[in-house]
mmCIF file of C-alpha atoms in Angstrom:
data_model
loop_
_atom_site.group_PDB
_atom_site.id
_atom_site.type_symbol
_atom_site.label_atom_id
_atom_site.label_comp_id
_atom_site.label_asym_id
_atom_site.label_seq_id
_atom_site.Cartn_x
_atom_site.Cartn_y
_atom_site.Cartn_z
ATOM 1 C CA MET A 114 138.506 53.039 43.876
ATOM 2 C CA PHE A 115 135.811 55.627 44.477
ATOM 3 C CA SER A 116 134.985 56.465 48.079
ATOM 4 C CA THR A 117 131.543 55.921 49.602
ATOM 5 C CA SER A 118 130.906 59.661 49.768
ATOM 6 C CA PHE A 119 131.745 59.973 46.071
ATOM 7 C CA LEU A 120 129.229 57.297 45.116
ATOM 8 C CA ILE A 121 126.556 58.808 47.357
ATOM 9 C CA LEU A 122 127.018 62.249 45.855
ATOM 10 C CA LEU A 123 126.977 60.801 42.346
ATOM 11 C CA ALA A 124 123.719 59.000 43.115
ATOM 12 C CA LEU A 125 122.216 62.202 44.519
ATOM 13 C CA ILE A 126 122.896 63.892 41.187
ATOM 14 C CA ILE A 127 121.832 61.149 38.761
ATOM 15 C CA ILE A 128 118.844 59.569 40.543
ATOM 16 C CA PRO A 129 116.736 62.776 40.699
ATOM 17 C CA ILE A 130 117.275 63.267 36.963
ATOM 18 C CA LEU A 131 116.093 59.744 36.176
ATOM 19 C CA LEU A 132 113.120 60.005 38.544
ATOM 20 C CA ALA A 133 112.057 63.326 37.031
ATOM 21 C CA MET A 134 112.173 61.868 33.528
ATOM 22 C CA LEU A 135 110.177 58.823 34.636
ATOM 23 C CA LEU A 136 107.587 61.046 36.312
ATOM 24 C CA VAL A 137 107.069 63.063 33.128
ATOM 25 C CA VAL A 138 106.534 59.883 31.086
ATOM 26 C CA VAL A 139 104.039 58.466 33.603
ATOM 27 C CA ILE A 140 102.020 61.695 33.779
ATOM 28 C CA PHE A 141 101.975 62.011 29.989
ATOM 29 C CA ARG A 142 100.703 58.468 29.516
ATOM 30 C CA ARG A 143 97.993 58.875 32.146
ATOM 31 C CA THR A 144 96.595 61.973 30.426
ATOM 32 C CA ARG A 145 96.098 59.960 27.222
ATOM 33 C CA ARG A 146 94.366 56.934 28.742
ATOM 34 C CA GLY A 147 90.876 56.241 27.459
ATOM 35 C CA ARG A 148 91.432 58.166 24.226
ATOM 36 C CA ARG A 149 92.202 57.080 20.683
ATOM 37 C CA SER A 150 92.765 58.600 17.270
ATOM 38 C CA PRO A 151 89.659 59.681 15.328
ATOM 39 C CA LEU A 152 91.272 58.342 12.151
ATOM 40 C CA SER A 153 90.550 54.712 11.362
ATOM 41 C CA GLY A 154 92.718 54.222 8.275
ATOM 42 C CA ASN A 155 96.212 54.854 7.024
ATOM 43 C CA LEU A 156 97.218 58.024 5.201
ATOM 44 C CA LEU A 157 98.878 58.543 1.840
ATOM 45 C CA ARG A 158 102.571 59.253 1.736
ATOM 46 C CA SER A 159 103.631 62.887 1.530
ATOM 47 C CA PRO A 160 106.547 64.191 -0.554
ATOM 48 C CA GLY A 161 109.791 63.094 1.081
ATOM 49 C CA GLU A 162 108.075 60.758 3.557
ATOM 50 C CA SER A 163 111.051 58.376 3.731
ATOM 51 C CA LEU A 164 113.504 61.248 4.146
ATOM 52 C CA ARG A 165 111.399 62.772 6.901
ATOM 53 C CA ILE A 166 111.417 59.487 8.806
ATOM 54 C CA GLU A 167 115.171 59.129 8.367
ATOM 55 C CA ILE A 168 115.715 62.718 9.532
ATOM 56 C CA ASP A 169 113.639 62.028 12.646
ATOM 57 C CA GLN A 170 115.681 58.915 13.370
ATOM 58 C CA ILE A 171 118.955 60.810 12.978
ATOM 59 C CA SER A 172 117.685 63.608 15.226
ATOM 60 C CA GLU A 173 116.803 61.056 17.897
ATOM 61 C CA ARG A 174 120.255 59.509 17.658
ATOM 62 C CA ALA A 175 121.868 62.945 17.880
ATOM 63 C CA ASN A 176 119.813 63.734 20.978
ATOM 64 C CA ASP A 177 120.898 60.418 22.468
ATOM 65 C CA PHE A 178 124.553 61.331 21.978
ATOM 66 C CA ILE A 179 124.013 64.724 23.610
ATOM 67 C CA PHE A 180 122.252 63.035 26.536
ATOM 68 C CA ILE A 181 125.154 60.605 26.902
ATOM 69 C CA VAL A 182 127.585 63.508 27.128
ATOM 70 C CA LEU A 183 125.517 65.312 29.752
ATOM 71 C CA LEU A 184 124.843 62.183 31.796
ATOM 72 C CA THR A 185 128.292 60.582 31.739
ATOM 73 C CA CYS A 186 130.648 63.541 31.624
ATOM 74 C CA LEU A 187 129.229 66.377 33.682
ATOM 75 C CA PRO A 188 128.095 64.640 36.921
ATOM 76 C CA PRO A 189 131.408 62.854 37.634
ATOM 77 C CA LEU A 190 133.371 66.035 36.997
ATOM 78 C CA VAL A 191 131.078 68.022 39.277
ATOM 79 C CA VAL A 192 131.308 65.376 41.987
ATOM 80 C CA ALA A 193 135.089 65.215 41.771
ATOM 81 C CA SER A 194 135.313 68.975 41.979
ATOM 82 C CA VAL A 195 132.989 69.145 44.985
ATOM 83 C CA LEU A 196 134.778 66.363 46.840
ATOM 84 C CA SER A 197 138.116 67.956 46.137
ATOM 85 C CA SER A 198 136.999 71.139 47.847
ATOM 86 C CA VAL A 199 135.017 69.746 50.815
ATOM 87 C CA GLN A 200 136.925 66.623 51.839
ATOM 88 C CA THR A 201 139.804 66.769 54.270
ATOM 89 C CA ASN A 202 141.647 64.234 52.167
ATOM 90 C CA LYS A 203 141.372 65.879 48.811
ATOM 91 C CA VAL A 204 141.174 63.876 45.617
ATOM 92 C CA PRO A 205 144.700 63.535 44.209
ATOM 93 C CA GLU A 206 145.454 65.831 41.303
ATOM 94 C CA TRP A 207 146.593 62.930 39.149
ATOM 95 C CA GLN A 208 143.171 61.287 39.573
ATOM 96 C CA LEU A 209 141.410 64.489 38.555
ATOM 97 C CA ILE A 210 143.661 64.765 35.519
ATOM 98 C CA LEU A 211 143.012 61.166 34.481
ATOM 99 C CA ASP A 212 139.267 61.634 34.944
ATOM 100 C CA PHE A 213 139.354 64.789 32.878
ATOM 101 C CA LEU A 214 141.377 63.156 30.088
ATOM 102 C CA PHE A 215 139.034 60.157 30.037
ATOM 103 C CA TYR A 216 135.937 62.287 29.727
ATOM 104 C CA LEU A 217 137.663 64.516 27.197
ATOM 105 C CA ALA A 218 138.409 61.476 25.020
ATOM 106 C CA LEU A 219 134.826 60.265 25.412
ATOM 107 C CA LEU A 220 133.567 63.716 24.510
ATOM 108 C CA ALA A 221 135.751 63.786 21.387
ATOM 109 C CA LEU A 222 134.391 60.423 20.201
ATOM 110 C CA VAL A 223 130.805 61.448 20.812
ATOM 111 C CA MET A 224 131.279 64.835 19.134
ATOM 112 C CA ARG A 225 132.847 63.194 16.087
ATOM 113 C CA ARG A 226 129.860 60.904 15.687
ATOM 114 C CA LEU A 227 127.486 63.786 16.370
ATOM 115 C CA TYR A 228 129.132 65.836 13.612
ATOM 116 C CA GLN A 229 128.694 62.966 11.166
ATOM 117 C CA LEU A 230 125.015 62.683 12.047
ATOM 118 C CA LEU A 231 124.418 66.417 11.704
ATOM 119 C CA LYS A 232 126.196 66.480 8.342
ATOM 120 C CA LEU A 233 124.080 63.579 7.093
ATOM 121 C CA ARG A 234 120.926 65.254 8.372
ATOM 122 C CA ALA A 235 121.799 68.476 6.546
ATOM 123 C CA ASN A 236 122.126 66.544 3.272
ATOM 124 C CA LEU A 237 118.806 64.816 3.905
ATOM 125 C CA TYR A 238 117.157 68.168 4.604
ATOM 126 C CA LEU A 239 118.360 69.341 1.191
ATOM 127 C CA GLY A 240 116.766 66.306 -0.415
ATOM 128 C CA LEU A 241 113.570 66.821 1.578
ATOM 129 C CA ASP A 242 113.324 70.473 0.540
ATOM 130 C CA ALA A 243 113.755 69.456 -3.093
ATOM 131 C CA GLU A 244 111.100 66.735 -2.917
ATOM 132 C CA LEU A 245 108.649 69.045 -1.177
ATOM 133 C CA ALA A 246 109.171 71.779 -3.767
ATOM 134 C CA VAL A 247 108.697 69.417 -6.708
ATOM 135 C CA GLY A 248 105.839 67.548 -5.051
ATOM 136 C CA GLN A 249 103.892 70.747 -4.445
ATOM 137 C CA GLU A 250 104.294 71.751 -8.092
ATOM 138 C CA LEU A 251 103.228 68.322 -9.315
ATOM 139 C CA ASN A 252 100.104 68.486 -7.177
ATOM 140 C CA HIS A 253 98.845 71.242 -9.496
ATOM 141 C CA LEU A 254 98.487 68.575 -12.182
ATOM 142 C CA MET A 255 95.405 67.303 -10.381
ATOM 143 C CA ALA A 256 93.561 70.249 -11.943
ATOM 144 C CA PHE A 257 94.239 68.619 -15.327
ATOM 145 C CA GLY A 258 92.787 65.268 -14.289
ATOM 146 C CA CYS A 259 96.036 63.665 -13.111
ATOM 147 C CA ARG A 260 96.653 61.626 -9.982
ATOM 148 C CA VAL A 261 99.924 62.282 -8.166
ATOM 149 C CA PHE A 262 101.558 59.928 -5.675
ATOM 150 C CA HIS A 263 104.637 60.681 -3.607
ATOM 151 C CA ASP A 264 107.442 58.585 -2.143
ATOM 152 C CA PHE A 265 106.156 55.421 -3.777
ATOM 153 C CA PRO A 266 107.674 52.405 -1.945
ATOM 154 C CA ALA A 267 109.303 49.937 -4.322
ATOM 155 C CA GLU A 268 111.781 47.136 -3.618
ATOM 156 C CA LYS A 269 114.408 48.544 -1.240
ATOM 157 C CA PHE A 270 114.059 52.005 -2.801
ATOM 158 C CA ASN A 271 111.407 54.625 -3.324
ATOM 159 C CA ILE A 272 110.228 56.598 -6.347
ATOM 160 C CA ASP A 273 109.909 60.240 -5.389
ATOM 161 C CA HIS A 274 106.769 60.976 -7.418
ATOM 162 C CA VAL A 275 104.468 59.099 -9.784
ATOM 163 C CA VAL A 276 102.104 60.996 -12.093
ATOM 164 C CA VAL A 277 99.142 59.237 -13.715
ATOM 165 C CA GLY A 278 97.087 61.095 -16.297
ATOM 166 C CA PRO A 279 95.658 61.127 -19.815
ATOM 167 C CA ALA A 280 99.194 61.286 -21.227
ATOM 168 C CA GLY A 281 100.347 58.170 -19.362
ATOM 169 C CA VAL A 282 102.462 57.346 -16.325
ATOM 170 C CA PHE A 283 105.628 59.199 -15.336
ATOM 171 C CA ALA A 284 108.162 58.202 -12.684
ATOM 172 C CA VAL A 285 109.714 61.433 -11.420
ATOM 173 C CA GLU A 286 113.033 61.346 -9.598
ATOM 174 C CA THR A 287 114.084 64.484 -7.699
ATOM 175 C CA LYS A 288 117.630 65.569 -6.938
ATOM 176 C CA GLY A 289 118.582 68.421 -4.643
ATOM 177 C CA ARG A 290 121.902 69.952 -5.628
ATOM 178 C CA THR A 291 123.563 72.950 -4.010
ATOM 179 C CA LYS A 292 124.702 75.775 -6.269
ATOM 180 C CA PRO A 293 128.244 77.141 -6.324
ATOM 181 C CA ASP A 294 128.525 80.790 -5.350
ATOM 182 C CA LYS A 295 131.461 82.051 -7.392
ATOM 183 C CA GLY A 296 129.950 85.232 -8.792
ATOM 184 C CA ARG A 297 129.449 83.840 -12.305
ATOM 185 C CA GLY A 298 125.785 84.750 -12.524
ATOM 186 C CA SER A 299 123.587 82.296 -14.418
ATOM 187 C CA VAL A 300 126.582 80.018 -15.016
ATOM 188 C CA ASP A 301 126.463 79.056 -11.335
ATOM 189 C CA ALA A 302 122.794 78.096 -11.683
ATOM 190 C CA THR A 303 122.677 76.265 -15.034
ATOM 191 C CA VAL A 304 122.891 72.539 -15.712
ATOM 192 C CA VAL A 305 123.425 71.410 -19.305
ATOM 193 C CA TYR A 306 121.734 68.214 -20.460
ATOM 194 C CA ASP A 307 123.069 66.627 -23.649
ATOM 195 C CA GLY A 308 120.831 63.572 -23.526
ATOM 196 C CA GLN A 309 123.479 61.478 -21.762
ATOM 197 C CA ILE A 310 125.104 63.502 -18.969
ATOM 198 C CA LEU A 311 124.150 66.320 -16.625
ATOM 199 C CA ARG A 312 126.844 69.000 -16.775
ATOM 200 C CA PHE A 313 126.780 71.204 -13.695
ATOM 201 C CA PRO A 314 129.104 74.243 -13.428
ATOM 202 C CA ASP A 315 131.865 72.350 -11.597
ATOM 203 C CA TRP A 316 130.987 68.672 -11.989
ATOM 204 C CA HIS A 317 129.212 66.115 -14.155
ATOM 205 C CA GLU A 318 126.665 63.452 -13.200
ATOM 206 C CA GLN A 319 125.115 60.495 -14.985
ATOM 207 C CA GLU A 320 123.818 58.372 -12.122
ATOM 208 C CA PRO A 321 120.605 60.408 -11.587
ATOM 209 C CA LEU A 322 119.653 59.708 -15.222
ATOM 210 C CA ASP A 323 120.422 56.008 -14.855
ATOM 211 C CA GLN A 324 118.473 55.909 -11.599
ATOM 212 C CA ALA A 325 115.433 57.540 -13.209
ATOM 213 C CA ARG A 326 115.519 54.952 -16.015
ATOM 214 C CA ARG A 327 115.880 52.015 -13.623
ATOM 215 C CA GLN A 328 112.992 53.185 -11.507
ATOM 216 C CA ALA A 329 110.747 53.747 -14.518
ATOM 217 C CA ASP A 330 111.594 50.257 -15.810
ATOM 218 C CA TRP A 331 110.788 48.712 -12.439
ATOM 219 C CA LEU A 332 107.510 50.612 -12.148
ATOM 220 C CA GLN A 333 106.510 49.626 -15.678
ATOM 221 C CA LYS A 334 107.033 45.937 -14.905
ATOM 222 C CA TRP A 335 105.242 46.162 -11.577
ATOM 223 C CA LEU A 336 102.252 48.093 -12.908
ATOM 224 C CA SER A 337 101.911 45.887 -15.977
ATOM 225 C CA SER A 338 101.784 42.836 -13.729
ATOM 226 C CA ALA A 339 99.419 44.428 -11.207
ATOM 227 C CA VAL A 340 96.989 45.841 -13.784
ATOM 228 C CA GLY A 341 97.170 42.949 -16.214
ATOM 229 C CA THR A 342 98.098 44.965 -19.291
ATOM 230 C CA THR A 343 101.216 46.745 -20.516
ATOM 231 C CA ILE A 344 101.615 50.142 -18.837
ATOM 232 C CA PRO A 345 104.420 52.257 -20.352
ATOM 233 C CA VAL A 346 106.218 54.457 -17.824
ATOM 234 C CA ARG A 347 108.351 57.433 -18.815
ATOM 235 C CA PRO A 348 111.306 58.476 -16.630
ATOM 236 C CA ALA A 349 111.589 62.109 -15.576
ATOM 237 C CA LEU A 350 114.176 63.959 -13.503
ATOM 238 C CA ALA A 351 113.517 67.150 -11.552
ATOM 239 C CA ILE A 352 116.382 69.370 -10.377
ATOM 240 C CA PRO A 353 114.648 72.197 -8.505
ATOM 241 C CA GLY A 354 116.162 75.666 -8.471
ATOM 242 C CA TRP A 355 118.374 75.179 -11.540
ATOM 243 C CA PHE A 356 118.114 76.476 -15.070
ATOM 244 C CA ILE A 357 117.986 73.573 -17.520
ATOM 245 C CA GLU A 358 119.786 73.934 -20.858
ATOM 246 C CA ARG A 359 119.011 71.090 -23.266
ATOM 247 C CA THR A 360 121.476 70.652 -26.110
ATOM 248 C CA LYS A 361 120.298 67.236 -27.317
ATOM 249 C CA PRO A 362 117.155 65.160 -26.725
ATOM 250 C CA GLY A 363 117.280 62.217 -24.347
ATOM 251 C CA ASN A 364 114.988 59.495 -23.113
ATOM 252 C CA VAL A 365 114.711 61.100 -19.663
ATOM 253 C CA LEU A 366 112.528 64.186 -19.314
ATOM 254 C CA ILE A 367 114.457 66.919 -17.474
ATOM 255 C CA PHE A 368 112.868 69.907 -15.757
ATOM 256 C CA ASN A 369 113.440 72.107 -12.707
ATOM 257 C CA GLY A 370 110.165 71.308 -11.002
ATOM 258 C CA LYS A 371 108.388 74.441 -12.169
ATOM 259 C CA ASN A 372 105.511 74.363 -14.668
ATOM 260 C CA PRO A 373 105.162 70.574 -14.956
ATOM 261 C CA ASN A 374 102.037 70.880 -17.116
ATOM 262 C CA PHE A 375 103.814 69.088 -19.951
ATOM 263 C CA LEU A 376 103.384 65.884 -17.943
ATOM 264 C CA ALA A 377 99.630 66.289 -18.250
ATOM 265 C CA ARG A 378 99.573 67.360 -21.885
ATOM 266 C CA PRO A 379 102.870 66.221 -23.438
ATOM 267 C CA GLN A 380 103.539 66.757 -27.105
ATOM 268 C CA GLY A 381 105.185 64.226 -29.346
ATOM 269 C CA LEU A 382 104.578 61.279 -27.022
ATOM 270 C CA ALA A 383 102.660 58.417 -28.592
ATOM 271 C CA GLY A 384 99.641 56.914 -26.940
ATOM 272 C CA SER A 385 97.255 57.997 -24.219
ATOM 273 C CA MET A 386 95.444 56.348 -21.330
ATOM 274 C CA THR A 387 91.715 55.911 -21.079
ATOM 275 C CA THR A 388 89.962 57.103 -17.953
ATOM 276 C CA GLU A 389 89.206 53.520 -16.967
ATOM 277 C CA LEU A 390 92.849 52.481 -17.272
ATOM 278 C CA GLN A 391 93.976 55.540 -15.314
ATOM 279 C CA GLN A 392 91.669 54.530 -12.487
ATOM 280 C CA ARG A 393 93.005 50.982 -12.447
ATOM 281 C CA VAL A 394 96.606 52.199 -12.361
ATOM 282 C CA ALA A 395 95.858 54.794 -9.674
ATOM 283 C CA HIS A 396 94.133 52.146 -7.567
ATOM 284 C CA GLN A 397 97.239 49.944 -7.568
ATOM 285 C CA LEU A 398 99.489 52.876 -6.720
ATOM 286 C CA GLU A 399 97.246 54.058 -3.908
ATOM 287 C CA GLN A 400 97.108 50.623 -2.316
ATOM 288 C CA ARG A 401 100.875 50.693 -1.979
ATOM 289 C CA CYS A 402 101.195 54.357 -0.977
ATOM 290 C CA ARG A 403 98.476 54.389 1.679
ATOM 291 C CA ASP A 404 100.627 52.930 4.430
ATOM 292 C CA VAL A 405 101.273 55.862 6.764
ATOM 293 C CA ALA A 406 99.683 55.314 10.165
ATOM 294 C CA PRO A 407 98.389 58.394 12.041
ATOM 295 C CA VAL A 408 101.071 59.333 14.557
ATOM 296 C CA ALA A 409 99.128 61.102 17.323
ATOM 297 C CA PHE A 410 98.483 57.876 19.248
ATOM 298 C CA GLN A 411 101.181 55.734 17.690
ATOM 299 C CA LYS A 412 103.480 54.179 20.288
ATOM 300 C CA LYS A 413 106.510 54.018 18.039
ATOM 301 C CA ARG A 414 106.968 55.272 14.533
ATOM 302 C CA GLU A 415 108.808 52.823 12.348
ATOM 303 C CA GLY A 416 110.419 53.788 9.085
ATOM 304 C CA VAL A 417 112.585 52.393 6.335
ATOM 305 C CA SER A 418 115.724 54.044 5.084
ATOM 306 C CA PHE A 419 116.244 53.102 1.487
ATOM 307 C CA GLY A 420 119.763 54.551 1.413
ATOM 308 C CA LYS A 421 119.397 55.935 -2.074
ATOM 309 C CA ARG A 422 120.695 59.460 -1.431
#
């Protein structure tokens, strides 16, 4: 059992830390009393909104793990070391060894989980970078009379971008993929699309194409029901940073995020949307996308992870 002096010393280390943290929170809250946000309504979603929320949540969890390590491992070891040097009856070496092994095992478990979180966050950052890059390019389509919505919330998933314009509605899925660095020049940066499969330098993928089709089908059904008339939706897939080599046509539009003007003035696509119908479609999309509360005075930011990455 721990001696009374050990417990007292442990309390002298931990209690000031907790009191200092509590004091900071109290002072911060008092400085914000009697004030509120100047914004009265929700904001539209930005590119990668869901990923940004998930990244924030992972960062908070990672910080929690680091705090656990500092709070549970360091103080007891410091206390044991101090007591061992100042007490007449020193702490037995076997007890110090057991304490050290226990905290070492705890540290290993926490570090393993922390590594997993950091690895997941790095992958999410890649996806966020890709969605931001594509979203910023798509925003240029507004100059051609298009409306662009980002991170459209569907049923347990999100559609990265939705473009509404004279040429129709496009559901744009974005995929961030790292490039191999094997000194093969353009080969390391080219993806071949044969209408069915995406052939990267060292691997093949079909799921992104299937996902783009599923999301376009869902959006078409939802919009047609919401607007009250059939609204065709074309699937598109953006792979930013890659060269796209098309060997055969497919029913999914593939591009690397750059120069998306073809979505505003496509060639060979039947049908067009009247200005009135565009406005009706955009209204339905905006109602669903305008759900981001201003965060300056928000007590707790809540987000949904769709788990689609």
